[in-house]
XYZ file of C-alpha atoms in Angstrom:
565
model
C -0.120 0.032 0.059
C 1.045 3.534 -0.666
C 2.137 5.147 2.105
C 1.205 8.626 2.746
C 4.134 11.365 2.142
C 5.676 13.499 5.254
C 4.571 17.237 5.347
C 8.666 18.488 5.800
C 8.191 21.784 5.244
C 4.754 21.890 5.058
C 2.758 24.629 7.354
C -0.215 25.617 5.807
C -3.951 22.684 6.438
C -5.235 22.980 3.838
C -2.066 22.144 1.734
C -1.672 19.419 3.650
C -4.700 17.398 4.060
C -5.890 18.451 0.348
C -3.039 16.616 -0.772
C -3.087 13.993 1.511
C 0.125 14.803 3.260
C 1.096 12.132 6.873
C -1.056 13.656 9.683
C -0.213 14.019 13.629
C -4.012 15.000 14.520
C -3.226 18.437 17.094
C -7.036 19.674 16.849
C -8.295 18.911 20.173
C -6.126 22.240 20.672
C -10.118 24.190 18.799
C -11.248 21.731 22.211
C -9.273 23.241 24.136
C -9.241 27.137 23.165
C -13.108 26.951 23.286
C -12.894 25.645 26.744
C -10.572 27.652 29.045
C -11.990 31.068 27.032
C -8.515 33.034 27.362
C -9.321 35.564 25.192
C -5.486 36.586 24.687
C -3.699 33.861 24.748
C -0.292 33.757 23.837
C 1.937 30.684 23.005
C 5.429 30.754 23.295
C 6.880 27.284 22.223
C 11.073 27.093 20.430
C 11.115 27.384 16.934
C 9.326 24.333 14.305
C 7.451 22.996 17.119
C 4.198 23.426 15.080
C 3.294 26.805 15.398
C 2.433 28.099 12.425
C 0.301 24.749 11.008
C -1.504 25.181 14.242
C -2.682 28.567 13.669
C -3.369 27.720 10.389
C -5.982 24.224 11.575
C -7.493 27.339 13.298
C -8.593 29.642 10.580
C -9.859 26.417 8.121
C -11.739 25.692 11.835
C -13.602 29.108 12.378
C -13.382 31.253 9.378
C -16.436 31.557 7.659
C -15.299 32.634 3.789
C -17.802 34.077 2.498
C -20.121 31.600 0.472
C -21.948 28.155 1.165
C -19.041 26.397 -1.236
C -16.093 27.567 0.680
C -17.512 26.644 4.088
C -17.642 22.746 3.489
C -14.287 22.660 1.947
C -13.002 23.898 4.670
C -15.451 21.293 6.719
C -14.606 18.568 4.409
C -10.879 19.377 6.142
C -11.708 18.122 9.246
C -13.131 14.423 8.058
C -12.391 11.739 10.808
C -9.985 13.861 12.582
C -10.313 14.393 16.641
C -12.409 17.801 17.198
C -15.475 16.016 14.405
C -16.103 13.554 17.736
C -16.106 15.983 20.499
C -19.929 16.829 19.458
C -21.932 19.937 18.350
C -20.476 22.137 20.755
C -17.387 22.308 18.843
C -18.530 21.966 15.621
C -21.035 24.356 15.591
C -18.335 26.638 15.124
C -17.045 25.800 12.130
C -16.931 28.744 9.906
C -19.031 30.710 12.339
C -16.022 33.379 12.665
C -14.292 36.487 9.923
C -10.684 35.465 10.972
C -7.731 37.534 10.913
C -4.590 35.754 10.068
C -0.661 37.659 10.052
C 2.734 36.031 10.152
C 5.862 38.309 11.245
C 8.361 36.456 10.144
C 9.045 37.930 6.489
C 10.293 41.205 8.545
C 13.361 39.789 9.627
C 15.490 41.702 6.936
C 18.592 44.212 7.992
C 17.325 46.931 8.443
C 13.744 49.176 9.834
C 12.744 50.334 6.379
C 12.922 46.903 4.486
C 11.918 45.325 8.266
C 8.518 47.787 7.731
C 7.763 47.205 4.246
C 7.287 43.549 4.689
C 5.562 44.221 7.577
C 2.976 46.875 5.327
C 2.694 43.877 2.921
C 1.556 41.476 4.938
C -1.111 43.065 6.451
C -1.932 45.245 2.649
C -2.285 41.070 1.763
C -4.687 40.554 4.392
C -6.975 43.554 3.813
C -7.142 42.166 0.008
C -7.942 38.730 1.419
C -11.126 40.430 3.061
C -12.125 43.023 0.145
C -15.626 41.856 0.443
C -15.922 44.433 3.663
C -15.750 47.451 1.271
C -19.537 46.585 -0.181
C -19.982 47.413 3.989
C -17.879 50.633 4.469
C -20.350 53.324 4.117
C -18.341 55.961 4.657
C -16.120 57.662 2.564
C -13.549 57.950 5.494
C -13.371 54.471 6.196
C -13.602 53.078 3.125
C -10.730 54.816 1.812
C -8.783 54.450 4.714
C -9.260 50.938 4.339
C -7.569 51.331 0.088
C -4.625 53.291 0.778
C -3.755 50.225 3.505
C -4.797 47.555 0.989
C -3.154 49.837 -0.980
C 0.470 49.280 1.037
C -0.113 54.104 0.707
C -1.635 54.863 4.148
C 0.463 56.090 7.197
C 2.215 54.631 9.239
C 0.011 54.985 12.164
C -2.944 54.045 9.365
C -0.501 50.488 9.466
C -0.086 50.789 13.528
C -3.412 50.283 14.291
C -5.049 48.828 10.587
C -5.725 45.186 12.721
C -7.765 46.973 15.160
C -9.600 48.946 12.106
C -9.868 46.078 10.068
C -11.340 44.073 13.118
C -14.317 47.059 13.372
C -14.405 46.325 8.891
C -15.161 42.374 8.957
C -17.928 43.236 12.534
C -19.599 45.518 10.894
C -19.405 43.389 7.473
C -20.402 40.111 9.317
C -22.047 41.174 12.306
C -19.973 38.813 14.219
C -16.942 39.247 16.962
C -13.370 38.439 15.026
C -11.082 36.304 15.681
C -7.043 37.218 15.411
C -4.803 34.948 15.091
C -0.558 36.226 14.758
C 1.830 33.794 14.392
C 5.900 34.298 15.570
C 5.528 38.013 16.911
C 8.756 38.125 17.969
C 10.636 37.727 15.501
C 10.574 40.949 14.466
C 11.785 41.802 17.584
C 14.270 39.463 17.342
C 15.666 40.813 14.274
C 15.557 44.360 15.227
C 16.624 43.538 18.428
C 20.222 42.097 16.374
C 20.516 44.240 13.601
C 20.660 47.348 15.518
C 16.600 49.371 15.319
C 14.736 47.616 17.866
C 13.506 50.802 19.297
C 11.812 51.435 16.368
C 10.353 48.349 15.370
C 8.454 47.529 19.391
C 7.332 50.657 19.574
C 5.088 49.423 15.688
C 3.860 46.630 17.074
C 3.787 47.228 20.305
C 1.030 49.661 18.526
C -0.494 47.430 16.559
C -0.878 45.237 19.226
C -2.507 47.781 22.696
C -5.060 48.645 19.577
C -5.626 44.846 17.860
C -6.473 43.326 21.676
C -6.587 45.763 24.335
C -9.880 46.263 25.020
C -11.278 45.844 21.473
C -15.129 45.233 21.553
C -14.624 43.402 18.018
C -12.598 40.274 19.631
C -14.271 37.484 20.078
C -10.152 35.595 20.961
C -6.776 35.834 19.312
C -4.267 33.606 19.128
C -0.723 34.888 19.628
C 2.357 32.954 19.004
C 6.466 33.156 19.774
C 9.560 31.748 21.698
C 9.434 34.776 24.376
C 7.342 36.912 26.142
C 8.738 40.206 25.161
C 8.770 42.853 28.620
C 11.152 45.523 27.887
C 8.929 48.270 26.508
C 5.829 45.840 27.010
C 4.545 45.009 23.453
C 1.654 43.192 26.466
C 0.868 46.710 28.641
C -2.113 46.499 30.384
C -3.063 43.643 28.583
C -5.234 42.461 31.360
C -6.742 40.212 29.583
C -3.916 37.791 28.407
C -3.330 34.657 28.981
C 0.518 33.282 29.450
C 1.435 29.439 28.026
C 5.033 28.975 27.469
C 7.046 25.906 28.030
C 6.632 25.401 31.841
C 2.547 25.464 31.809
C 0.974 22.045 31.203
C -2.596 23.594 29.869
C -2.131 22.902 26.643
C 0.972 21.252 26.927
C 0.958 18.366 24.223
C 0.481 20.207 21.421
C 3.075 21.634 20.241
C 5.886 19.024 19.518
C 5.137 15.338 19.062
C 4.253 12.768 22.393
C 5.734 9.697 22.861
C 2.378 8.236 21.463
C 2.370 10.256 17.820
C 5.949 9.032 17.481
C 5.370 5.304 17.970
C 1.891 5.350 15.914
C 4.474 7.328 12.986
C 6.917 4.746 13.194
C 4.007 1.802 13.038
C 2.047 3.428 10.017
C 6.447 4.014 7.989
C 7.701 0.322 9.203
C 9.892 1.773 11.149
C 9.775 0.176 14.890
C 13.589 -0.775 15.029
C 14.761 3.180 14.851
C 12.048 4.079 17.853
C 15.759 4.481 20.049
C 18.012 6.329 18.263
C 15.120 9.096 16.789
C 14.191 8.794 20.953
C 18.401 9.700 21.749
C 18.613 12.070 18.700
C 15.512 14.447 18.877
C 12.841 13.296 22.460
C 13.968 15.423 25.543
C 11.751 18.290 25.832
C 9.580 19.055 28.555
C 6.207 21.483 28.096
C 4.344 20.988 30.982
C 4.059 18.039 32.569
C 4.671 15.963 28.596
C 7.567 15.002 27.304
C 7.810 15.795 23.156
C 9.989 15.329 20.777
C 10.622 17.424 18.154
C 8.837 17.406 14.674
C 9.664 19.103 12.656
C 13.522 16.674 13.256
C 11.393 13.814 13.433
C 9.162 14.691 10.949
C 12.886 15.502 8.750
C 14.239 11.894 9.359
C 11.345 9.595 9.064
C 11.221 10.672 5.987
C 15.027 10.275 4.798
C 14.409 6.625 6.533
C 11.577 5.727 4.046
C 13.569 6.599 1.395
C 17.415 4.833 2.896
C 15.895 2.650 5.975
C 20.024 2.997 6.906
C 19.973 6.883 6.648
C 21.960 7.883 9.266
C 19.924 10.657 12.303
C 21.070 14.705 11.141
C 20.809 17.946 13.687
C 18.107 19.314 11.222
C 17.583 21.584 13.930
C 20.359 22.714 13.623
C 20.138 24.728 10.140
C 17.033 26.262 11.299
C 17.189 29.739 12.268
C 20.843 31.187 14.423
C 22.416 30.251 16.615
C 23.818 33.402 17.272
C 23.066 33.164 20.971
C 24.970 30.478 21.664
C 27.930 30.994 20.440
C 27.717 34.727 22.783
C 27.248 32.775 25.334
C 30.171 30.675 24.664
C 32.151 34.284 23.619
C 31.279 35.972 26.529
C 32.235 32.913 29.207
C 33.898 33.572 31.959
C 35.398 30.406 34.456
C 32.171 29.515 35.687
C 29.951 29.686 32.667
C 32.896 27.488 30.996
C 32.368 25.227 33.834
C 28.616 24.803 33.406
C 28.768 24.050 30.088
C 31.666 21.734 30.245
C 28.526 19.595 32.629
C 25.683 20.738 30.535
C 28.107 18.359 27.530
C 29.187 15.769 29.142
C 25.674 15.392 30.692
C 24.711 16.528 33.561
C 22.688 19.323 35.329
C 22.595 23.046 36.039
C 20.065 24.582 38.177
C 19.369 28.861 37.736
C 16.771 30.997 38.905
C 13.801 31.256 36.483
C 12.073 34.361 34.512
C 8.625 33.147 31.772
C 9.895 37.773 31.223
C 12.697 37.928 28.635
C 13.949 40.822 26.303
C 16.417 40.767 23.499
C 18.029 43.947 25.431
C 18.893 41.910 28.440
C 20.214 39.173 27.572
C 23.518 39.811 28.250
C 22.647 41.693 31.719
C 22.991 38.667 33.524
C 24.254 34.754 33.091
C 20.851 34.309 34.619
C 19.123 36.554 31.360
C 21.115 33.698 29.607
C 20.467 30.543 30.460
C 16.809 31.031 30.100
C 17.290 32.271 26.958
C 18.520 29.585 25.653
C 16.075 27.299 27.678
C 12.810 29.047 26.431
C 13.904 28.518 22.972
C 14.510 24.813 23.053
C 18.340 24.392 23.712
C 18.212 23.391 27.654
C 15.252 21.306 28.927
C 13.210 21.067 32.378
C 14.624 18.397 34.866
C 12.739 19.668 37.656
C 11.412 23.144 39.229
C 11.361 24.049 42.934
C 10.011 27.313 45.231
C 12.112 28.930 47.450
C 10.534 32.258 48.943
C 9.582 33.671 46.347
C 12.041 32.498 43.540
C 10.818 29.854 41.151
C 14.513 27.625 40.426
C 14.994 24.891 37.194
C 16.900 22.205 37.096
C 18.204 22.541 33.519
C 19.956 19.464 31.331
C 20.532 19.179 26.767
C 17.654 17.470 25.473
C 19.336 15.323 23.258
C 22.009 14.293 20.870
C 20.695 16.577 18.117
C 21.329 19.713 20.240
C 24.830 18.562 21.776
C 25.246 18.954 19.046
C 24.612 22.142 17.908
C 26.078 23.283 21.432
C 29.216 20.942 19.933
C 29.142 22.536 16.451
C 29.218 25.831 17.547
C 32.028 25.623 20.193
C 34.507 23.904 18.143
C 33.900 27.144 15.905
C 34.186 29.708 18.110
C 37.344 27.567 20.026
C 39.143 27.615 15.832
C 38.139 30.902 15.264
C 40.054 32.025 18.676
C 42.831 30.002 17.888
C 43.228 32.165 14.822
C 43.823 35.635 15.809
C 45.922 34.225 18.670
C 49.229 34.977 18.272
C 50.555 31.723 19.237
C 53.909 31.948 17.624
C 55.982 31.938 20.928
C 54.774 28.354 21.207
C 55.238 27.781 17.586
C 59.192 28.291 18.485
C 59.215 26.195 22.024
C 57.907 23.569 20.067
C 60.538 23.565 17.038
C 63.525 24.513 19.013
C 61.798 20.509 21.778
C 62.151 23.417 24.551
C 59.988 20.895 26.002
C 59.144 22.602 29.213
C 57.992 26.477 27.237
C 55.640 23.909 25.558
C 54.022 23.424 27.988
C 53.267 26.646 29.311
C 51.941 27.743 26.252
C 50.143 24.775 25.029
C 48.726 24.817 29.270
C 47.180 28.094 28.056
C 45.208 27.560 25.840
C 43.397 24.194 27.461
C 42.477 26.745 30.053
C 40.919 28.862 28.029
C 38.964 26.086 26.129
C 36.137 23.912 26.995
C 37.308 20.059 27.109
C 34.440 18.105 28.090
C 35.020 15.376 26.972
C 38.647 15.145 28.270
C 38.190 11.377 29.256
C 38.777 11.195 24.801
C 42.061 11.150 23.150
C 40.511 12.208 20.075
C 38.968 15.393 22.224
C 42.819 16.840 22.349
C 43.581 15.444 18.911
C 41.412 17.423 17.666
C 43.006 19.985 19.872
C 46.135 20.079 18.621
C 45.048 20.301 15.227
C 43.682 23.242 15.553
C 46.393 24.738 17.508
C 48.274 24.156 15.058
C 46.718 24.939 12.309
C 48.644 28.440 12.146
C 51.544 27.248 11.931
C 53.775 28.925 8.104
C 55.988 27.060 5.795
C 55.358 23.431 7.455
C 52.734 20.327 6.806
C 50.991 18.559 9.552
C 49.661 15.457 9.600
C 47.548 13.478 11.109
C 46.869 9.488 12.230
C 49.112 9.106 8.791
C 50.603 5.838 8.544
C 54.622 5.525 9.152
C 57.029 2.786 10.171
C 54.601 -0.113 11.633
C 51.260 2.250 12.575
C 49.665 5.497 12.319
C 51.528 8.629 14.096
C 48.594 10.757 15.564
C 50.789 14.063 14.529
C 53.618 14.979 11.866
C 54.853 19.030 11.554
C 57.564 19.309 8.784
C 59.080 21.385 5.948
C 59.823 20.847 2.440
C 62.861 22.335 3.308
C 64.819 19.057 5.108
C 67.598 21.798 6.471
C 64.295 22.649 9.269
C 63.822 19.607 12.061
C 59.971 18.027 11.607
C 58.173 17.174 14.501
C 56.279 13.264 15.695
C 53.936 13.923 18.080
C 52.046 11.260 20.431
C 49.302 11.535 22.304
C 48.222 9.972 25.543
C 44.801 10.352 28.128
C 46.083 10.258 31.656
C 43.293 8.691 34.293
C 44.662 10.430 37.166
C 47.412 13.354 37.155
C 50.164 12.014 38.479
C 50.048 9.709 35.976
C 50.869 11.548 32.924
C 54.202 11.249 33.584
C 54.027 7.302 33.045
C 51.722 8.502 29.840
C 54.268 10.851 28.562
C 57.079 7.541 29.012
C 54.476 5.138 27.398
C 53.999 7.283 24.573
C 57.084 7.689 23.818
C 57.915 3.803 23.666
C 54.851 3.849 20.938
C 57.515 5.619 18.975
C 59.694 4.190 19.058
C 58.860 1.037 18.873
C 56.580 1.251 16.053
C 59.090 3.556 14.230
C 57.481 6.024 13.141
C 59.829 8.771 12.245
C 61.593 5.656 10.058
C 60.869 6.860 6.506
C 62.002 10.670 7.581
C 66.146 9.742 7.106
C 65.129 7.920 3.479
C 63.480 11.716 2.193
C 66.259 13.817 3.459
C 66.095 14.826 7.301
C 68.890 14.511 9.213
C 66.637 14.656 12.819
C 63.528 14.811 14.227
C 61.892 14.898 17.743
C 59.710 13.390 19.266
C 57.393 14.345 21.309
C 55.226 12.582 24.402
C 51.957 13.872 25.186
C 50.453 13.477 27.982
C 47.238 14.887 28.819
C 44.502 15.111 32.088
C 41.318 17.396 32.368
C 43.358 21.247 31.094
C 46.345 20.206 32.164
C 49.226 18.622 30.478
C 52.883 17.332 30.611
C 55.503 17.031 27.430
C 58.677 15.166 27.119
C 60.777 15.611 23.959
C 63.736 13.660 22.664
C 65.773 14.752 19.336
C 66.658 12.249 17.189
C 69.703 12.105 14.454
C 69.990 10.239 12.183
């Protein structure tokens, strides 16, 4: 039997259902919205966790298209889905409301003019979609204003209050209050902060929100989605009707991301049950309220890949969906204590921090706690447990899965390499090439102290570390794991000029500080026994520097022997 395709990158509910994509049924989200009757509902979830698809689903369920044929077509989308089994109380709400639906993600632009222009276009398209209301606007000034906004010729003030005005026009036309859906509300704010026009953007977004969501008599309810709750010069000031649902909230906790049952059902459908443990290690681990969830973007991508080749390896799909600049900045600004906490996290441990649900982009760097909270609410860390001490709530956090560990690891590795590129390592290189083991050891130890060595029990980490350190050595070739003599030497450094002494390094990891001495001796003995230097005389070299280097955490011990041929 032909299996349904997975909706990778499809966040339009109508397109997903009509084209018979595999759908993880989240329609009971609609039931909860109706039962809990929040007027302005703000859902904050990490990127790519199904926010846009859920907003699209809500629109197609509630929106009155203005025609019987259009409404019947929308209602058909929900055939056999969970919401249709909940009774007339819910199904009678279908196709009953005018709906304003906006996505602010197009405003991710390099300057204010372009970002504002994109926001105007998004609003203008929604006005165009509802242009039928022009028939009900009898006041010439109202009609002129509507057409100016639709044609993008309105003033900034017109656009700042445009959603409120559109809701009034829709109410006047349909005689029903309006549902307002705003997706990715914080994208323009995040982008504006990193691009340098935050004040302009937050002033505009605040005006839009205050006019549309604060004491708007035409509003039935609103669903707003984003990653964070923004509070500085707050766009939510005075919104006494705001219901905040973050990843800490127990309400609605199963509607963003895939639950274990949903993933198991998907794997069973595609005959991929044997991949369950691997998918769990890579993409599970998030805790929203009381529900453990998987990253839906990554699961859908990987299962889609497995349906083509069942031996496909897991990939960090989420790493490429948005900028990891905040992780990079954490590392770049890290002091010793932050580095130690990063090492704990990447080694599988936990850290405990006070939690602040209200974060602003302009205060992320004011304290380490703000940065850790930012990482938590944007999906880079997961909740292990919570506790209250006096008036402060504390979170115990960990890295959720292998995918996020990869992101941290890749970012940190790149940062370290970038840092090495701008460092003056001439003294260390000179000591190494001259056989000055004491100076070489001192310089290398200093670099180790600055690095993040969470994998310090593995020789592979130190091997990569040394290759990064030697990357800027000019006029010399640096070879790794080269076959030589009776085995593979760790590192060979040599010049085409045979008058310059080549260097052979053998690296060892010690389990104790005192054990580094013996580890160095073992390394030197291995070089001799396996004759790693045997080909050098034939190439014209007259001597070689043999280094045994032992590591213990952020300490190193170096021994050297100059051998003449």
